[in-house]
Amino acid sequence: MTAGNTASEGAPARGWTRTLGLINPLRAVWWLFTNVRFAILLLVLLASVSLIGVLVAQMPGNVRGDAQLEADWLAEKEGVYGILTEPMNTLGLFDIFHAGWFTLLLAVTVVSTGAYVVSRFPGVWAAITRPRKRVPDRYFDLTPHRVQVAEEIDSALLTGALRRSRYRVERWKEGEATFLFADRFQFAMLGTLLTHTAVIVFILAAVVSRVDAFSAELFLAEGASLPVFAESNANQMQVQLLDAYGEFAPDGQPLDYRTDIAIYSGGEEVHRCSSTVNTPCQFEGYRFYQVAYFGFGAQLAVREAASGNLVYRETLALAMRSPAPRVLVSDSAGQPLLDETVVLPDTLEVNGEPLDGAVVRLDDGRALTLLLPERASDDDELLVLDLAEGGDSLRLFPGETAKSAGLSITYQSLDQVPTGFVLDLPLPQDVGGGEGTVSLQLSNVVYGTDTTSEGTSVEAPASGQPELTITGLSPQAVTLEEGTSRAIGEYEYTFERQSEFSGIDVRRDRSDYLVWVGAAAIVVGLMITFWVPRRRLWAKITPAGSSLAGQAAGPSDYTSELRKLASQAGADLQEEPEEDD
């Protein structure tokens, strides 16, 4: 009676233990993280969020962390996203890959995939190291891959055939029966786990790339320097452009681009190197790529005429274009008096039409006035005014030639000269009170065009050094050759030289090695899974008959392989009957 009571009292305890085990929160979390459907859901969510990060503009690395730069960047995006800008910023949609919730999503995905690998590994390892070597007799009748013969085959011949096919074979006897177990490529079962591990590595690479990666674009003139990081960064680096090389063929086609840079840290030069598009300069994990070349820059200096003190020096990028006619003027003997692209710095009206114009002096002392409509194209005529005695007013389309008072004037083509505007250039006091907008036009230059990569080019100048035409310093435009100066009012203006610019892309991405490891893991895993699948074979050989059964991963005609092995062991097998349709 007492024993019965003890048993009845113990039953509820076992029931409660089982119930608590089922509702154990750790067990529930483990079940969730090892669930395949949950893993698929996480991957779909991760892909969707990453797609949003590609479609929605992301805050540049050199802006992130600087409150003022971030505010300016968001103000710019209000023109695109309107009233949604602030809510999107609050949700972190402009910096998705650095948002805390995105990091959490990546972490959960990694843990889920890792939990799946960990949960599968013990079973896979046991199947590899401790495979089932004996199967029930009924298995030989039910397995899809099987061969049965009504005679005793030679177990030694079967063992030899299996070993020649790279099987690991074990053989033993039980009474009159001989049993065999053969296993080939047993470690192939790790292939699927290896591909799952590759997913983890790729996600970790994405985490490292998005959280730790850095990218900043710098546009520098020769001799200039710019900081790499926001001003608040304690590990600030400065990049100075020492020299930019752009080698071009005579017709303007690009041959080579290269940039020499110096890197400074803590106020001292720490590295000097040369960078190209495909061979970046490297320093402390950062790579400095040349991503752009711009040859139309003018280095302009302004000094006080009285003291010689430097008050202004900048290298100005002349990124705009102004139409300028290329004109050939010859005398009656055919000797050229002018052969150049003429900059048109002056603006005037003729019959109410605004025209750009210039007065050019010929080698024989005569003067011609050239006029073109504003923003002229090849469809517009060039107006040539010859005020010499007997001179004519001519209208020419590109390619046309006309004569005037012994001169032959040819409008060869309409070129586009580099142009820019300067707002902060010191001006003489008698010009707008020392303030105003100055335009610059650079002629006699050929460093290719904005579309050299598309195969276009510009024609090389016939002769002469680069010339900088400045409009706005005085009533008449001022033209300076490279290295020359002109005193105007209280200032002296010097066109020091034509200068080039380079675009430098500074990058750091320490996820490269993880990407390579993940790629190698997934390739090896797939190769193992598809090219060296595991094969297992069981055999029972008795005087009354022999049976072979096997397992093969994936779709395969393993039965035919079993028949071949049985034949090599001495079995007399008939041809397999063809199945009726």
Short mmCIF file of N, CA and C in Angstrom, two decimals, residues 437-523:
data_model
loop_
_atom_site.label_atom_id
_atom_site.label_comp_id
_atom_site.label_asym_id
_atom_site.label_seq_id
_atom_site.Cartn_x
_atom_site.Cartn_y
_atom_site.Cartn_z
N THR A 437 31.76 90.43 -58.78
CA THR A 437 31.99 89.12 -59.38
C THR A 437 32.95 89.25 -60.54
N VAL A 438 33.94 88.38 -60.57
CA VAL A 438 34.95 88.38 -61.62
C VAL A 438 34.84 87.07 -62.38
N SER A 439 34.92 87.14 -63.69
CA SER A 439 34.91 85.92 -64.50
C SER A 439 36.30 85.65 -65.03
N LEU A 440 36.63 84.35 -65.13
CA LEU A 440 37.93 83.91 -65.63
C LEU A 440 37.71 82.98 -66.81
N GLN A 441 38.51 83.15 -67.84
CA GLN A 441 38.47 82.27 -69.01
C GLN A 441 39.89 81.87 -69.36
N LEU A 442 40.08 80.57 -69.54
CA LEU A 442 41.41 80.02 -69.77
C LEU A 442 41.51 79.52 -71.20
N SER A 443 42.48 80.02 -71.93
CA SER A 443 42.64 79.63 -73.33
C SER A 443 44.04 79.04 -73.55
N ASN A 444 44.22 78.47 -74.75
CA ASN A 444 45.47 77.80 -75.11
C ASN A 444 45.78 76.64 -74.17
N VAL A 445 44.76 75.87 -73.83
CA VAL A 445 44.96 74.69 -72.98
C VAL A 445 44.33 73.49 -73.66
N VAL A 446 44.93 72.32 -73.43
CA VAL A 446 44.35 71.09 -73.95
C VAL A 446 44.70 69.97 -72.98
N TYR A 447 43.79 69.68 -72.09
CA TYR A 447 43.94 68.56 -71.16
C TYR A 447 42.76 67.60 -71.33
N GLY A 448 42.30 67.44 -72.55
CA GLY A 448 41.14 66.60 -72.76
C GLY A 448 39.88 67.38 -72.45
N THR A 449 38.77 66.68 -72.37
CA THR A 449 37.50 67.33 -72.09
C THR A 449 36.81 66.59 -70.97
N ASP A 450 35.63 67.05 -70.60
CA ASP A 450 34.86 66.39 -69.54
C ASP A 450 34.41 64.99 -69.96
N THR A 451 34.46 64.69 -71.24
CA THR A 451 33.95 63.40 -71.72
C THR A 451 35.03 62.61 -72.44
N THR A 452 36.28 62.73 -71.98
CA THR A 452 37.34 61.99 -72.65
C THR A 452 37.10 60.50 -72.59
N SER A 453 36.44 60.03 -71.54
CA SER A 453 36.19 58.60 -71.43
C SER A 453 35.21 58.11 -72.49
N GLU A 454 34.49 59.05 -73.10
CA GLU A 454 33.56 58.67 -74.16
C GLU A 454 34.20 58.77 -75.54
N GLY A 455 35.50 59.08 -75.57
CA GLY A 455 36.20 59.12 -76.84
C GLY A 455 36.28 60.49 -77.48
N THR A 456 35.76 61.52 -76.83
CA THR A 456 35.85 62.85 -77.42
C THR A 456 37.17 63.49 -77.04
N SER A 457 37.52 64.54 -77.74
CA SER A 457 38.78 65.22 -77.46
C SER A 457 38.66 66.67 -77.90
N VAL A 458 39.69 67.43 -77.59
CA VAL A 458 39.75 68.80 -78.07
C VAL A 458 41.02 68.94 -78.89
N GLU A 459 41.00 69.89 -79.79
CA GLU A 459 42.14 70.09 -80.67
C GLU A 459 43.21 70.90 -79.96
N ALA A 460 44.44 70.51 -80.12
CA ALA A 460 45.53 71.20 -79.44
C ALA A 460 45.70 72.61 -80.01
N PRO A 461 46.11 73.57 -79.16
CA PRO A 461 46.32 74.93 -79.66
C PRO A 461 47.49 74.96 -80.64
N ALA A 462 47.40 75.86 -81.59
CA ALA A 462 48.45 75.94 -82.60
C ALA A 462 49.76 76.41 -81.98
N SER A 463 49.68 77.35 -81.05
CA SER A 463 50.89 77.87 -80.42
C SER A 463 50.50 78.64 -79.17
N GLY A 464 51.50 79.02 -78.41
CA GLY A 464 51.26 79.90 -77.29
C GLY A 464 51.11 79.18 -75.97
N GLN A 465 51.34 79.94 -74.88
CA GLN A 465 51.20 79.44 -73.53
C GLN A 465 49.77 79.67 -73.05
N PRO A 466 49.36 78.96 -71.97
CA PRO A 466 48.03 79.21 -71.41
C PRO A 466 47.84 80.68 -71.07
N GLU A 467 46.68 81.20 -71.38
CA GLU A 467 46.35 82.59 -71.09
C GLU A 467 45.08 82.66 -70.26
N LEU A 468 45.09 83.52 -69.25
CA LEU A 468 43.94 83.72 -68.38
C LEU A 468 43.36 85.10 -68.63
N THR A 469 42.12 85.12 -69.09
CA THR A 469 41.43 86.39 -69.34
C THR A 469 40.50 86.67 -68.16
N ILE A 470 40.70 87.84 -67.52
CA ILE A 470 39.94 88.21 -66.32
C ILE A 470 39.05 89.39 -66.67
N THR A 471 37.77 89.23 -66.46
CA THR A 471 36.81 90.29 -66.73
C THR A 471 36.23 90.76 -65.40
N GLY A 472 36.28 92.09 -65.18
CA GLY A 472 35.73 92.65 -63.96
C GLY A 472 36.74 93.38 -63.11
N LEU A 473 38.02 93.35 -63.51
CA LEU A 473 39.04 94.09 -62.77
C LEU A 473 39.14 95.53 -63.22
N SER A 474 38.80 95.77 -64.46
CA SER A 474 38.90 97.11 -65.05
C SER A 474 37.88 97.19 -66.19
N PRO A 475 37.66 98.37 -66.73
CA PRO A 475 36.69 98.48 -67.84
C PRO A 475 36.99 97.53 -68.99
N GLN A 476 38.25 97.25 -69.24
CA GLN A 476 38.63 96.33 -70.29
C GLN A 476 39.10 95.01 -69.66
N ALA A 477 38.84 93.92 -70.36
CA ALA A 477 39.30 92.63 -69.86
C ALA A 477 40.81 92.59 -69.84
N VAL A 478 41.36 91.86 -68.87
CA VAL A 478 42.81 91.74 -68.69
C VAL A 478 43.21 90.31 -69.04
N THR A 479 44.19 90.17 -69.92
CA THR A 479 44.68 88.85 -70.30
C THR A 479 46.11 88.68 -69.83
N LEU A 480 46.34 87.60 -69.07
CA LEU A 480 47.66 87.33 -68.51
C LEU A 480 48.17 85.99 -69.03
N GLU A 481 49.41 86.00 -69.49
CA GLU A 481 50.04 84.73 -69.82
C GLU A 481 50.56 84.08 -68.54
N GLU A 482 50.82 82.79 -68.63
CA GLU A 482 51.27 82.06 -67.45
C GLU A 482 52.57 82.68 -66.93
N GLY A 483 52.57 83.01 -65.63
CA GLY A 483 53.75 83.57 -64.98
C GLY A 483 53.86 85.08 -65.06
N THR A 484 52.89 85.76 -65.66
CA THR A 484 52.95 87.22 -65.78
C THR A 484 51.99 87.89 -64.80
N SER A 485 52.24 89.21 -64.57
CA SER A 485 51.45 89.98 -63.61
C SER A 485 50.96 91.26 -64.26
N ARG A 486 49.94 91.87 -63.63
CA ARG A 486 49.43 93.17 -64.07
C ARG A 486 48.98 93.93 -62.83
N ALA A 487 49.49 95.15 -62.69
CA ALA A 487 49.09 96.01 -61.57
C ALA A 487 47.86 96.81 -61.98
N ILE A 488 46.83 96.70 -61.17
CA ILE A 488 45.59 97.42 -61.41
C ILE A 488 45.17 98.05 -60.07
N GLY A 489 45.18 99.37 -60.02
CA GLY A 489 44.86 100.04 -58.77
C GLY A 489 45.87 99.71 -57.71
N GLU A 490 45.40 99.34 -56.53
CA GLU A 490 46.28 99.05 -55.40
C GLU A 490 46.73 97.59 -55.34
N TYR A 491 46.34 96.79 -56.34
CA TYR A 491 46.69 95.36 -56.32
C TYR A 491 47.48 94.97 -57.57
N GLU A 492 48.24 93.90 -57.40
CA GLU A 492 48.95 93.28 -58.51
C GLU A 492 48.42 91.86 -58.66
N TYR A 493 47.97 91.53 -59.87
CA TYR A 493 47.35 90.22 -60.14
C TYR A 493 48.33 89.37 -60.95
N THR A 494 48.54 88.15 -60.48
CA THR A 494 49.50 87.25 -61.13
C THR A 494 48.83 85.93 -61.48
N PHE A 495 48.90 85.58 -62.74
CA PHE A 495 48.47 84.24 -63.17
C PHE A 495 49.71 83.36 -63.03
N GLU A 496 49.79 82.63 -61.91
CA GLU A 496 51.01 81.89 -61.61
C GLU A 496 51.18 80.69 -62.54
N ARG A 497 50.12 79.94 -62.73
CA ARG A 497 50.24 78.79 -63.65
C ARG A 497 48.91 78.10 -63.80
N GLN A 498 48.79 77.39 -64.88
CA GLN A 498 47.66 76.48 -65.01
C GLN A 498 47.89 75.31 -64.06
N SER A 499 46.85 74.85 -63.42
CA SER A 499 46.99 73.82 -62.40
C SER A 499 45.92 72.76 -62.61
N GLU A 500 46.25 71.54 -62.14
CA GLU A 500 45.30 70.44 -62.24
C GLU A 500 44.67 70.13 -60.89
N PHE A 501 43.55 69.44 -60.96
CA PHE A 501 42.86 68.96 -59.77
C PHE A 501 42.76 67.44 -59.83
N SER A 502 42.66 66.83 -58.67
CA SER A 502 42.41 65.40 -58.60
C SER A 502 41.31 65.12 -57.58
N GLY A 503 40.46 64.18 -57.93
CA GLY A 503 39.49 63.68 -56.97
C GLY A 503 40.07 62.45 -56.29
N ILE A 504 40.17 62.49 -54.98
CA ILE A 504 40.73 61.39 -54.19
C ILE A 504 39.63 60.79 -53.34
N ASP A 505 39.42 59.50 -53.49
CA ASP A 505 38.43 58.77 -52.69
C ASP A 505 39.18 58.00 -51.61
N VAL A 506 38.94 58.38 -50.36
CA VAL A 506 39.60 57.73 -49.22
C VAL A 506 38.66 56.66 -48.69
N ARG A 507 39.13 55.43 -48.64
CA ARG A 507 38.29 54.33 -48.19
C ARG A 507 39.02 53.45 -47.19
N ARG A 508 38.23 52.90 -46.28
CA ARG A 508 38.72 51.85 -45.39
C ARG A 508 37.60 50.82 -45.23
N ASP A 509 37.93 49.58 -45.52
CA ASP A 509 36.94 48.50 -45.39
C ASP A 509 37.70 47.26 -44.95
N ARG A 510 37.63 47.00 -43.64
CA ARG A 510 38.37 45.87 -43.09
C ARG A 510 37.58 44.56 -43.17
N SER A 511 36.52 44.58 -43.94
CA SER A 511 35.74 43.35 -44.12
C SER A 511 36.23 42.52 -45.29
N ASP A 512 37.25 42.99 -45.99
CA ASP A 512 37.72 42.27 -47.19
C ASP A 512 38.06 40.82 -46.89
N TYR A 513 38.83 40.62 -45.81
CA TYR A 513 39.27 39.25 -45.51
C TYR A 513 38.09 38.37 -45.14
N LEU A 514 37.11 38.94 -44.43
CA LEU A 514 35.93 38.15 -44.10
C LEU A 514 35.17 37.75 -45.35
N VAL A 515 35.09 38.66 -46.30
CA VAL A 515 34.40 38.34 -47.56
C VAL A 515 35.11 37.19 -48.28
N TRP A 516 36.43 37.23 -48.30
CA TRP A 516 37.18 36.16 -48.95
C TRP A 516 36.98 34.83 -48.23
N VAL A 517 37.00 34.88 -46.88
CA VAL A 517 36.79 33.66 -46.11
C VAL A 517 35.39 33.10 -46.37
N GLY A 518 34.37 33.99 -46.36
CA GLY A 518 33.00 33.54 -46.63
C GLY A 518 32.84 32.98 -48.02
N ALA A 519 33.46 33.64 -49.00
CA ALA A 519 33.37 33.15 -50.38
C ALA A 519 34.02 31.77 -50.51
N ALA A 520 35.19 31.62 -49.87
CA ALA A 520 35.87 30.32 -49.93
C ALA A 520 35.03 29.25 -49.25
N ALA A 521 34.41 29.59 -48.11
CA ALA A 521 33.60 28.61 -47.38
C ALA A 521 32.41 28.15 -48.20
N ILE A 522 31.74 29.10 -48.85
CA ILE A 522 30.54 28.71 -49.60
C ILE A 522 30.90 27.94 -50.86
N VAL A 523 32.03 28.28 -51.50
CA VAL A 523 32.45 27.54 -52.69
C VAL A 523 32.85 26.12 -52.31
#
